[in-house]
PDB file of C-alpha atoms in Angstrom:
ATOM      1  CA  UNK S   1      -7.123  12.693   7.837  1.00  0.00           C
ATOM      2  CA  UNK S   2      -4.119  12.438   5.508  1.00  0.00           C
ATOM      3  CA  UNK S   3      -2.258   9.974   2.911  1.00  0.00           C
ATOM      4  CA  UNK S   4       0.491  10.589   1.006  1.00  0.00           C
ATOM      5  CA  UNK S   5       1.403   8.004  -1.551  1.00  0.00           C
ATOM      6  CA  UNK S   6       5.139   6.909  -0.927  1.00  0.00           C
ATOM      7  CA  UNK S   7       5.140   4.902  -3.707  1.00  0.00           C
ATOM      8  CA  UNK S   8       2.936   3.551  -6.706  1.00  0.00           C
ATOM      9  CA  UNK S   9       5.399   1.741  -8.753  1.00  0.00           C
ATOM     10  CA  UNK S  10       5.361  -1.901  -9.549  1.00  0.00           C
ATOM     11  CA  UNK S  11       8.019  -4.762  -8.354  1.00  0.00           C
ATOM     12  CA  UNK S  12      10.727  -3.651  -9.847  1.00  0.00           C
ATOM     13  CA  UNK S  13      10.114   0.339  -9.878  1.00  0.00           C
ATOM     14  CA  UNK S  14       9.946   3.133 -12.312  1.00  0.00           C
ATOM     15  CA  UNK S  15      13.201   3.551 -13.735  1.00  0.00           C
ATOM     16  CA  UNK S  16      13.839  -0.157 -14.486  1.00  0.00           C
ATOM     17  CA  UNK S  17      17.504  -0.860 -13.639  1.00  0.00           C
ATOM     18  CA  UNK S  18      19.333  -1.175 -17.584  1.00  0.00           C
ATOM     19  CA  UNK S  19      15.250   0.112 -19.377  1.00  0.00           C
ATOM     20  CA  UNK S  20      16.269   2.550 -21.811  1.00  0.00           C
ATOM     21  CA  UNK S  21      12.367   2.814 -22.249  1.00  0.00           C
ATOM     22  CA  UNK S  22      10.810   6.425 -22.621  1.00  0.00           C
ATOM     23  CA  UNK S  23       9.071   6.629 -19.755  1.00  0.00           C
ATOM     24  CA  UNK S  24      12.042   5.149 -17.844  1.00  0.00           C
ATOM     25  CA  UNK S  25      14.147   8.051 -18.935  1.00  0.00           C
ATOM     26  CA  UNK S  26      11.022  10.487 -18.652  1.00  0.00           C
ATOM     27  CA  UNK S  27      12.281  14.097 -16.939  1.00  0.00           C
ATOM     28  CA  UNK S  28       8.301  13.781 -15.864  1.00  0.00           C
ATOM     29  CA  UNK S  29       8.545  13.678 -11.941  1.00  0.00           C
ATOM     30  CA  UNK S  30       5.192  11.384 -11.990  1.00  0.00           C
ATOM     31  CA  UNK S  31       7.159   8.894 -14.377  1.00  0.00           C
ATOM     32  CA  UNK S  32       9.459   8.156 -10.979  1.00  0.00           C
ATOM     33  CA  UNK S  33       7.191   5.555  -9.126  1.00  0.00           C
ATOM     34  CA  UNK S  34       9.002   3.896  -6.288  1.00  0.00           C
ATOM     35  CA  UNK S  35       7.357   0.560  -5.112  1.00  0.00           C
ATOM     36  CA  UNK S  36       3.465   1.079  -3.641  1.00  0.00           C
ATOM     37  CA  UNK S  37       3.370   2.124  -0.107  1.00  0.00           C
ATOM     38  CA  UNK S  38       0.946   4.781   1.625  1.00  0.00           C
ATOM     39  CA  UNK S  39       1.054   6.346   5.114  1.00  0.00           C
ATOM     40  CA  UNK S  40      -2.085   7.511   6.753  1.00  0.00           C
ATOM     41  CA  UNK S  41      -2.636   9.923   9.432  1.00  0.00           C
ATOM     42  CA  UNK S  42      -5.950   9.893  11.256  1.00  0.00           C
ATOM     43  CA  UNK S  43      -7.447  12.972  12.694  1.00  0.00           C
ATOM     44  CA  UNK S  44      -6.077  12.295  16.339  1.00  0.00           C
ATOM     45  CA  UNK S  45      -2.437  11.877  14.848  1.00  0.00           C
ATOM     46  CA  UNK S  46      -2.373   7.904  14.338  1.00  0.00           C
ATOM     47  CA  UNK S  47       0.317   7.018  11.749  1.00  0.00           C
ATOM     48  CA  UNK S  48      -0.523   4.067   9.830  1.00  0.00           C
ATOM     49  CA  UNK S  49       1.616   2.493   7.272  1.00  0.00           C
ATOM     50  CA  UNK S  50       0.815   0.068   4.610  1.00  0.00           C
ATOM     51  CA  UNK S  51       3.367  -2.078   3.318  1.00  0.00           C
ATOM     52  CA  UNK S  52       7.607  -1.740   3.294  1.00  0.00           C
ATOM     53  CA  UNK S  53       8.925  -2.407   0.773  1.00  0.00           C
ATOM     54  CA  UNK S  54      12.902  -1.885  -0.745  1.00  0.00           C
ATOM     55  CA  UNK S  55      12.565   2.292  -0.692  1.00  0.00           C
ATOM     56  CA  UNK S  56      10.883   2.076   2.710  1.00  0.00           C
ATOM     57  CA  UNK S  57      14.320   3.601   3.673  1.00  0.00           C
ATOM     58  CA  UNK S  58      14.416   6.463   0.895  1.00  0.00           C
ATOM     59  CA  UNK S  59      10.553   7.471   1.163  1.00  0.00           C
ATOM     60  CA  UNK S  60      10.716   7.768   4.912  1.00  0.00           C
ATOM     61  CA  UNK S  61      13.756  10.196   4.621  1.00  0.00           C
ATOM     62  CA  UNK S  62      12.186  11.989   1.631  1.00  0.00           C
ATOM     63  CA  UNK S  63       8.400  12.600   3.616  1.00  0.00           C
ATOM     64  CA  UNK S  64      10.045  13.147   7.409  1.00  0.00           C
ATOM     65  CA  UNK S  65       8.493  10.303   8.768  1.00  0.00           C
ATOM     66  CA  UNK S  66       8.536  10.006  12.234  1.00  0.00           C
ATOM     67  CA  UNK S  67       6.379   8.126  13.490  1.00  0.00           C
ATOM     68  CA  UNK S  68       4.469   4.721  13.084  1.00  0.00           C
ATOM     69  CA  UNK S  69       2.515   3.271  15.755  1.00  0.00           C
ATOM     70  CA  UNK S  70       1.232   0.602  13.205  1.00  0.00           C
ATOM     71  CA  UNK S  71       1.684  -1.517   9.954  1.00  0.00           C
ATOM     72  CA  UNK S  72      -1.019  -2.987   7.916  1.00  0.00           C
ATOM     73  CA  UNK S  73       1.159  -5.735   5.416  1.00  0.00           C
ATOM     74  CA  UNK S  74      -0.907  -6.562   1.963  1.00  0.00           C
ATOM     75  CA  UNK S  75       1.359  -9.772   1.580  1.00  0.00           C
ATOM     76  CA  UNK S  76       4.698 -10.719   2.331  1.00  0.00           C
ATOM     77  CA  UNK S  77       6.228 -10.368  -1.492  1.00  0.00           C
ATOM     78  CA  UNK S  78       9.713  -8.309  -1.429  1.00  0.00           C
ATOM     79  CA  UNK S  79       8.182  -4.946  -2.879  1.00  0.00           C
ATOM     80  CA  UNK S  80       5.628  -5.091   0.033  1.00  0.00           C
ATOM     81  CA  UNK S  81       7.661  -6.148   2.617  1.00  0.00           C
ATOM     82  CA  UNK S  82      11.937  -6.122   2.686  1.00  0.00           C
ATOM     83  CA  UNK S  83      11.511  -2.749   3.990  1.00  0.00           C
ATOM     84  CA  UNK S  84      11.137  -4.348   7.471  1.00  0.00           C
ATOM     85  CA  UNK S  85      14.351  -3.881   9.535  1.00  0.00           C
ATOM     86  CA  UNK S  86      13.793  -0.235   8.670  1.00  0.00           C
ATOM     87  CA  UNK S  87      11.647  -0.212  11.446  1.00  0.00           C
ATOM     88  CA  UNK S  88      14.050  -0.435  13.864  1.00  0.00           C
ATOM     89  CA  UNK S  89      14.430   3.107  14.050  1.00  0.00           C
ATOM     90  CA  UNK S  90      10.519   3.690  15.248  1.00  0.00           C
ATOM     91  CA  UNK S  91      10.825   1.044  17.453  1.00  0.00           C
ATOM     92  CA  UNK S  92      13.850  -0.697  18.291  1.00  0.00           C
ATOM     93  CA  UNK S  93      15.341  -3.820  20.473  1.00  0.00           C
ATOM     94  CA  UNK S  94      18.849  -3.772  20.893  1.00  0.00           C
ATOM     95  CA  UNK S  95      21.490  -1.858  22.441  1.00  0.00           C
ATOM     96  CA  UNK S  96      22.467   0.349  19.564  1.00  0.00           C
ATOM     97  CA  UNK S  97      20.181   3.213  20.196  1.00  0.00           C
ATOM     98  CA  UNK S  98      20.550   4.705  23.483  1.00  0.00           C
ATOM     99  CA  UNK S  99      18.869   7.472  25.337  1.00  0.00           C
ATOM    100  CA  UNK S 100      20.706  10.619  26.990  1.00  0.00           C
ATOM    101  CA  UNK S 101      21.479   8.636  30.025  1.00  0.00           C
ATOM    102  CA  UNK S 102      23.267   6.101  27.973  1.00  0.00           C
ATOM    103  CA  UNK S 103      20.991   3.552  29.259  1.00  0.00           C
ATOM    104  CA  UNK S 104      19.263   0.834  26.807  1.00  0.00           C
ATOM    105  CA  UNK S 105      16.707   1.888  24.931  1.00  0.00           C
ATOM    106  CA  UNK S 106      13.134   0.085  24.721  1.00  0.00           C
ATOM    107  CA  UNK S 107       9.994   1.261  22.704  1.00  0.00           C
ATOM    108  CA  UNK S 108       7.000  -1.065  22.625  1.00  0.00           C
ATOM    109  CA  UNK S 109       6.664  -3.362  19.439  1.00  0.00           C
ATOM    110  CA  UNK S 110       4.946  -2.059  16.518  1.00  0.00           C
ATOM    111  CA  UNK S 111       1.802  -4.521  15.342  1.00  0.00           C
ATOM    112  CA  UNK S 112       2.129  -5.502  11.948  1.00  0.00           C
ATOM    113  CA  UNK S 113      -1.364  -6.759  10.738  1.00  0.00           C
ATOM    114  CA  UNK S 114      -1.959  -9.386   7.937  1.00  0.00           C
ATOM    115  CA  UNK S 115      -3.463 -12.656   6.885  1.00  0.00           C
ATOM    116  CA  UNK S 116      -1.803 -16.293   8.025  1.00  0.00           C
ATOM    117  CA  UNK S 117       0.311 -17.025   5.006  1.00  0.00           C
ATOM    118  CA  UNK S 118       1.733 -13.407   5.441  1.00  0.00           C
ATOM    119  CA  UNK S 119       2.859 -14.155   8.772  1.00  0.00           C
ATOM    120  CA  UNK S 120       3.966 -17.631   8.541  1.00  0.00           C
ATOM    121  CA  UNK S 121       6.623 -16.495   6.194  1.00  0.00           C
ATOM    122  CA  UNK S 122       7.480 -13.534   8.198  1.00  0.00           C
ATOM    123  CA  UNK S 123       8.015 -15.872  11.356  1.00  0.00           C
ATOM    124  CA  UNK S 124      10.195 -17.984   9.102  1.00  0.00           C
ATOM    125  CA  UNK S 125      12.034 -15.497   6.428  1.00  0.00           C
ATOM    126  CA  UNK S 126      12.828 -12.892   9.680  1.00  0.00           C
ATOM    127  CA  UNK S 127      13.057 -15.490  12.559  1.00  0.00           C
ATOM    128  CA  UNK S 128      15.735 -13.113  13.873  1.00  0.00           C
ATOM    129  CA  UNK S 129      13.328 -10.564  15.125  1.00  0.00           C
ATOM    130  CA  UNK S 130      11.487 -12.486  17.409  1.00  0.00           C
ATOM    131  CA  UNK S 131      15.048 -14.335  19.354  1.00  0.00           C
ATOM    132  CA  UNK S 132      16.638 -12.652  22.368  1.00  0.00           C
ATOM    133  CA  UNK S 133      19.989 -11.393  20.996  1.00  0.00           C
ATOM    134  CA  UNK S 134      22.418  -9.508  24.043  1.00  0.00           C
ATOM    135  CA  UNK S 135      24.904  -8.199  21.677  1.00  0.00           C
ATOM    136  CA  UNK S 136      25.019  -7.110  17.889  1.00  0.00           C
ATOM    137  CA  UNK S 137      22.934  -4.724  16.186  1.00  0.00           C
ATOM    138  CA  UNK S 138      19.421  -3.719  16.762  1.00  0.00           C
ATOM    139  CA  UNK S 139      16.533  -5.545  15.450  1.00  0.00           C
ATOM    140  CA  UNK S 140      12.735  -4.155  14.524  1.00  0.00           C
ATOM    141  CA  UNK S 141      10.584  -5.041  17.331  1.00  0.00           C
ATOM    142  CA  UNK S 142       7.286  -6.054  15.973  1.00  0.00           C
ATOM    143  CA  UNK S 143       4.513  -7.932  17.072  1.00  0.00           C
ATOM    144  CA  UNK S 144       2.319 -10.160  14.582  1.00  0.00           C
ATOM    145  CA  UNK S 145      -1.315  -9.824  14.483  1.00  0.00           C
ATOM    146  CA  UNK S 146      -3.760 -12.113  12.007  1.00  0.00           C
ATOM    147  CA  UNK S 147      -7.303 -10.135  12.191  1.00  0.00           C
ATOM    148  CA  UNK S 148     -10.455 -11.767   9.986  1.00  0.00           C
ATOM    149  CA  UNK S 149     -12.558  -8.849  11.120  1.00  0.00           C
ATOM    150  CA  UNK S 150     -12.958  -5.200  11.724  1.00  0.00           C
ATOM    151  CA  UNK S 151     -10.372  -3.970  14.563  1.00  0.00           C
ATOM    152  CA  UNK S 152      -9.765  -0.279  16.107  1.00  0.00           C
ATOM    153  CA  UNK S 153      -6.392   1.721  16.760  1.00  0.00           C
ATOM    154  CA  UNK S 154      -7.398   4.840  18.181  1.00  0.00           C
ATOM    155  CA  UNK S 155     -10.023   6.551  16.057  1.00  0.00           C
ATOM    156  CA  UNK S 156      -9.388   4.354  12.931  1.00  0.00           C
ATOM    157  CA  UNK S 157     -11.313   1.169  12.176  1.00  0.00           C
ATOM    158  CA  UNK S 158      -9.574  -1.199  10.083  1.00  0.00           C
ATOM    159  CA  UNK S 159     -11.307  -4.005   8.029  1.00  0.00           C
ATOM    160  CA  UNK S 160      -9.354  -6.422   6.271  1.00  0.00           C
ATOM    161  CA  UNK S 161     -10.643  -7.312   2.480  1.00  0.00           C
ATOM    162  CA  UNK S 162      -9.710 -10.553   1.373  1.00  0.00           C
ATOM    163  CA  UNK S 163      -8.409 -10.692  -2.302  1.00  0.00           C
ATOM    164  CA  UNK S 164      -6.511 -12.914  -4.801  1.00  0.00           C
ATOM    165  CA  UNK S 165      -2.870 -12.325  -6.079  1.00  0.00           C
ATOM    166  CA  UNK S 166      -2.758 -15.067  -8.840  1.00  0.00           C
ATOM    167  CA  UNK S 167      -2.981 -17.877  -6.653  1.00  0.00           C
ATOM    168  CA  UNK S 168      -1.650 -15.962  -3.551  1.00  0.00           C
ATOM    169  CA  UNK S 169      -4.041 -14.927  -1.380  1.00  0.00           C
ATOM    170  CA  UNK S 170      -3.891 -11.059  -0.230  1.00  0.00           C
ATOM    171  CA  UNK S 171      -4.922  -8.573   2.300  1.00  0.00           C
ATOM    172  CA  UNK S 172      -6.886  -5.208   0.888  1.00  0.00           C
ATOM    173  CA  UNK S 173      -7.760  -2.548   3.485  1.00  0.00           C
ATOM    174  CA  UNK S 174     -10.481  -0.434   4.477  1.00  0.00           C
ATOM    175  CA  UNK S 175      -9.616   2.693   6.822  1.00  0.00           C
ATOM    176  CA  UNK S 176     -12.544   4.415   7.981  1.00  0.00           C
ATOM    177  CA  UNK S 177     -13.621   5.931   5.022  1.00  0.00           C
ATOM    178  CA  UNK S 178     -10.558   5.152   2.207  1.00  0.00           C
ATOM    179  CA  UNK S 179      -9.729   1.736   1.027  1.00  0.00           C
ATOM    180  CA  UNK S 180      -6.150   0.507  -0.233  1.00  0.00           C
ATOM    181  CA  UNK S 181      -7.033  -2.497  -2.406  1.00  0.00           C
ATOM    182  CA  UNK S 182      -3.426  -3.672  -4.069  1.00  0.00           C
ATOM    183  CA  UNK S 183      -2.202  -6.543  -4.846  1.00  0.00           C
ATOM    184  CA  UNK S 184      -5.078  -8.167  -6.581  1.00  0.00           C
ATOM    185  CA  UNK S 185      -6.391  -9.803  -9.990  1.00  0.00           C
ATOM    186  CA  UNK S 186      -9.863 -10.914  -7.896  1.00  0.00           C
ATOM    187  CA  UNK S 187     -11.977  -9.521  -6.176  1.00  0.00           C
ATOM    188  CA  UNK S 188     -14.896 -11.975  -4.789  1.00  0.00           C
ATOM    189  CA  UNK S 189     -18.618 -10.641  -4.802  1.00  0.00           C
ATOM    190  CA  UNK S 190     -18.741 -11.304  -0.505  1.00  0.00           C
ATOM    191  CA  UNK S 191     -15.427  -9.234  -0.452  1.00  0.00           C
ATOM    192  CA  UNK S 192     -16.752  -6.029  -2.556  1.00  0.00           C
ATOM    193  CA  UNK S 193     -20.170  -6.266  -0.619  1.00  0.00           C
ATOM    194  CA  UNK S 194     -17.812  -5.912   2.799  1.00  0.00           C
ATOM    195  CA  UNK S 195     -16.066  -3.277   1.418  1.00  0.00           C
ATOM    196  CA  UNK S 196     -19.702  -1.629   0.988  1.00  0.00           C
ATOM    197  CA  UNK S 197     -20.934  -2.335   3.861  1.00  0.00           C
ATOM    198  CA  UNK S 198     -18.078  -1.318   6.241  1.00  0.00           C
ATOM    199  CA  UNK S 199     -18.363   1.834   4.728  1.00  0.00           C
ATOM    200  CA  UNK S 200     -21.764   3.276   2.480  1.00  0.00           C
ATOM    201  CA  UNK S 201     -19.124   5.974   0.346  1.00  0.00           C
ATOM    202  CA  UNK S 202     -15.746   5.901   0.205  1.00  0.00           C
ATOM    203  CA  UNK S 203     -14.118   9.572  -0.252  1.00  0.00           C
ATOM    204  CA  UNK S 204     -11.328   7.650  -1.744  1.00  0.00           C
ATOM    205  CA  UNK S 205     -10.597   3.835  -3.301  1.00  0.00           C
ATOM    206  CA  UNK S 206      -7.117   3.388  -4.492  1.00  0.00           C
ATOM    207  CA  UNK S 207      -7.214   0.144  -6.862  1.00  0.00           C
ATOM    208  CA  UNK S 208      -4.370  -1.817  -8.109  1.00  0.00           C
ATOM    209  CA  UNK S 209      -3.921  -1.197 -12.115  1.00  0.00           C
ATOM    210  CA  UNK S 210      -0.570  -2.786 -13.395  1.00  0.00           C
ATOM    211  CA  UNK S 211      -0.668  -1.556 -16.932  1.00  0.00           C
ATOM    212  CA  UNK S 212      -3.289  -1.769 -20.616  1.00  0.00           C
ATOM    213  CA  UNK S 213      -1.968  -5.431 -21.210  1.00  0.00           C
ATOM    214  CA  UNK S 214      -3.666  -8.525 -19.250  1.00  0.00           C
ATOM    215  CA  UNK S 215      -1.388  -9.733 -16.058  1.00  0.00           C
ATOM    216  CA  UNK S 216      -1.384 -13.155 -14.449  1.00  0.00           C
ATOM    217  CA  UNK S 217      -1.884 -11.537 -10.736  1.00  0.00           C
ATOM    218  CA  UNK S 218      -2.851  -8.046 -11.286  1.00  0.00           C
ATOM    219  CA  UNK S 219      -5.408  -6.242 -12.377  1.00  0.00           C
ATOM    220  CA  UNK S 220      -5.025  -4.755 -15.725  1.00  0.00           C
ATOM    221  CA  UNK S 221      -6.373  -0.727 -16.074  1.00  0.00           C
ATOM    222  CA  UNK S 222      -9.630  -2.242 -17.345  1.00  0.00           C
ATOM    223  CA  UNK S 223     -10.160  -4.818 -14.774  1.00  0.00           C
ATOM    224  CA  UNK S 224      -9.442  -1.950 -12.345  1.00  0.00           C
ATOM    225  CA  UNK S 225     -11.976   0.165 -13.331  1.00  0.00           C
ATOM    226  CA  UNK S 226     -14.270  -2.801 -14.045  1.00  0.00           C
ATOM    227  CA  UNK S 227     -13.803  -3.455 -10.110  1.00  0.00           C
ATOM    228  CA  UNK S 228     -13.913   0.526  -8.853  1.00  0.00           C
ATOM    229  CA  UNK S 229     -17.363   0.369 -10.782  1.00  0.00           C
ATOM    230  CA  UNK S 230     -18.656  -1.775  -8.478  1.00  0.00           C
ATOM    231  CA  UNK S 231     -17.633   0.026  -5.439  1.00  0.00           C
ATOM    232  CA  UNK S 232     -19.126   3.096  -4.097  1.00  0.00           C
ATOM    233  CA  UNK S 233     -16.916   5.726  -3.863  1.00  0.00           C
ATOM    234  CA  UNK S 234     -16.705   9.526  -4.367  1.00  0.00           C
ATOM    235  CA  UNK S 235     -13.197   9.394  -6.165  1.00  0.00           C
ATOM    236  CA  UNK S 236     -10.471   6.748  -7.338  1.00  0.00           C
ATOM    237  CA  UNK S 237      -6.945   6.492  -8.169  1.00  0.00           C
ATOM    238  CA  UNK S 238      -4.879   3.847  -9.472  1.00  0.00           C
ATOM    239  CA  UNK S 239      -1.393   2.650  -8.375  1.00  0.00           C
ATOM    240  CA  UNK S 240       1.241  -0.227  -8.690  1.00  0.00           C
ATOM    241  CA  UNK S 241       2.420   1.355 -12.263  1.00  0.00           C
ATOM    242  CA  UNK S 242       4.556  -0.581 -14.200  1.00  0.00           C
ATOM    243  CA  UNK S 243       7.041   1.668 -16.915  1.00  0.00           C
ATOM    244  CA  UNK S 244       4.761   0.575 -19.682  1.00  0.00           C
ATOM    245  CA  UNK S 245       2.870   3.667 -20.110  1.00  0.00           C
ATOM    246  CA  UNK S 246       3.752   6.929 -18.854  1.00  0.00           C
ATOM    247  CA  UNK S 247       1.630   8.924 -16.077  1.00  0.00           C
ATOM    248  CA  UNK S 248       0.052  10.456 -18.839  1.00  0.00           C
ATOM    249  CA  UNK S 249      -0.723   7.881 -20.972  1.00  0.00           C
ATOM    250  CA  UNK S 250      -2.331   6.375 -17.945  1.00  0.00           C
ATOM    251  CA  UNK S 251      -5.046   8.847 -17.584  1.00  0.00           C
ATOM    252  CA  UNK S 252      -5.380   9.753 -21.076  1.00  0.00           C
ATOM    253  CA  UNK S 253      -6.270   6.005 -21.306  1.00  0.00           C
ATOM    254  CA  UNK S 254      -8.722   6.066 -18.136  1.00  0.00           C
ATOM    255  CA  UNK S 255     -10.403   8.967 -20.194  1.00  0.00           C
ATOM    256  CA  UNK S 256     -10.553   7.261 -23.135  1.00  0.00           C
ATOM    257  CA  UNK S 257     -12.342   3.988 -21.393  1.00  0.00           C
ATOM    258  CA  UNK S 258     -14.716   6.047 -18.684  1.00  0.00           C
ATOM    259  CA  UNK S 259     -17.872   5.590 -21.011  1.00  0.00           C
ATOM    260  CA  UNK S 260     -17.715   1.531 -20.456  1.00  0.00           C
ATOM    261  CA  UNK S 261     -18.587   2.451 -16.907  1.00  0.00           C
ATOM    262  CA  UNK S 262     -21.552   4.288 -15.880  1.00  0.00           C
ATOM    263  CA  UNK S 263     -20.600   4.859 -11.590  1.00  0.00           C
ATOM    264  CA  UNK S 264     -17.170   5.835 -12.705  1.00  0.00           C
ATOM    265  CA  UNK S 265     -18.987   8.414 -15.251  1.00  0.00           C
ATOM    266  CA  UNK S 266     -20.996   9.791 -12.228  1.00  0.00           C
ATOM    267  CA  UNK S 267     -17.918  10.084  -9.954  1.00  0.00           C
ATOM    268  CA  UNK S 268     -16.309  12.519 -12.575  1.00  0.00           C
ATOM    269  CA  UNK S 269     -19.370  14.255 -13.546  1.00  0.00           C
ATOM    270  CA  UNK S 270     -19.768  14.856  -9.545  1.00  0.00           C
ATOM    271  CA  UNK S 271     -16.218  16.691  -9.372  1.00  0.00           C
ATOM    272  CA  UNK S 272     -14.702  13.460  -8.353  1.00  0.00           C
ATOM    273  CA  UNK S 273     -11.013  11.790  -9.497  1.00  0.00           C
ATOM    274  CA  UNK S 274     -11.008   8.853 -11.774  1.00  0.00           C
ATOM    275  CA  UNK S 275      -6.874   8.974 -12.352  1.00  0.00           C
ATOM    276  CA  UNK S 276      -3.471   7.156 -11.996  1.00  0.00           C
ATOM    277  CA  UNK S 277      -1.603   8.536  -8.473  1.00  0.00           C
ATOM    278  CA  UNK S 278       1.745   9.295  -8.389  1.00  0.00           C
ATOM    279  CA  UNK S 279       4.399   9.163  -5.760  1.00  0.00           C
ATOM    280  CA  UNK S 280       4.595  12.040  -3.168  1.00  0.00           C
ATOM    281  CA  UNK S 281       0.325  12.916  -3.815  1.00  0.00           C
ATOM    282  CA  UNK S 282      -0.966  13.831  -0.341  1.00  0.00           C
ATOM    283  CA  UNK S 283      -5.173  13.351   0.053  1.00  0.00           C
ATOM    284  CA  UNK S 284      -6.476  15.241   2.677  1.00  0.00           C
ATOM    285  CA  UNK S 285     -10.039  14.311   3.508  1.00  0.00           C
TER     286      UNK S 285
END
């Protein structure tokens, strides 16, 4: 199994558009954080991608993505999701694309997968996608899918951990053995006992943690590893950076804070990761 990180970047990215900010005009590649997205590749070739946001476009050309034959959506803010009509090139429903025989082209509907609220606004915000349109451009063809429970595509099973965003309730996912657990500022005691329970050791949790300072709806890098604490896991990483600190002011304050938390003490005395991610890190596990 693989997962690159196409982004770990906050909202509005790292640079900031006008942030004359150090780590804004850091030369450091790991200072360039588009907004959080992964893509996962399962050991029988599924491609699995979580969350779309405004780059969807630039990190698909920059990692040759190909193929996705499904979506898993955190929640249906703008850095997580207005990367959707870029879809429409894995699986299209209009006459734009054609095939050799100039005939119209018709790939099945990619299922997105997310909680009720998430797909409410979806229905409403990108009505467009789901009318029957004979002429104009192409539209993503997508099909909406609300689990509460464990599902399986292919030889990946999916568990959806619920969370709160602020007051916006959020999607975390577990993926056989990995969980992607962004955008969050709680984490209730019935969801971290599913995430153990669905699976006894992570190889890898990757764990929301905005920045040092407190957040209304996120995690700060204390909360985060307050949270990874309780999970078990053999290594961590962090993501949804803001420009506040730079990558390595991140880990050099991880380092600094690892005593407070005995299991994350035992994951790096093991050999394991307790660190920020960056965009373009590929886990192979």
């Amino acid at each position: 199994m693989e997962l690159t990180f196409l982004g770990t970047g906050t909202s509005h990215g790292v640079p900031v558009i006008k942030c004359k900010c150090s780590v804004c005009k850091s030369t450091d590649q790991k200072d360039k954080r588009f907004r959080s997205s992964v893509y996962f590749t399962s050991n029988n070739g599924t491609n699995i991608l979580i969350d779309m946001g405004q780059d969807f476009r630039q990190q698909a050309i920059i990692h040759d993505i190909e193929k996705i034959d499904a979506v898993l959506l955190t929640h249906h803010h703008a850095d997580h999701l207005f990367g959707i009509d870029d879809l429409r090139v894995f699986s299209c429903s209009g006459p734009h694309k054609e095939n050799a025989n100039s005939e119209k082209y018709d790939a099945p509907a990619i299922p997105i997968y997310m909680n009720q609220i998430a797909a409410n606004y979806i229905q409403d915000a990108f009505s467009y996608m789901f009318m029957n349109k004979k002429e104009g451009g192409g539209t993503a063809k997508i099909s909406i899918n609300v689990p509460t429970q464990s599902f399986v595509i292919d030889d990946v099973k999916i568990t959806p951990i619920p969370m709160m965003h602020g007051s916006l309730a959020t999607y975390g996912w577990v993926l056989n053995n990995l969980a992607y657990l962004t955008d969050c500022n709680f984490i209730s005691q019935q969801s971290f006992e599913l995430i153990n329970k669905t699976c006894s050791c992570l190889e890898y949790l990757i764990i929301d943690g905005l920045r040092v300072k407190k957040h209304s709806t996120h995690f700060n890098l204390i909360q985060a590893m307050e949270a990874a604490n309780k999970i078990n896991c053999k290594n961590v990483y962090f993501t949804h950076l803001t420009h506040n600190h730079s990558h390595k002011e991140v880990n050099d304050f991880i380092n600094e804070n690892l005593s407070k938390f005995e299991n994350l003490q035992k994951i790096k005395a093991g050999g394991g990761v307790v660190e920020a991610a960056y965009d373009g890190l590929k886990l192979s596990f």
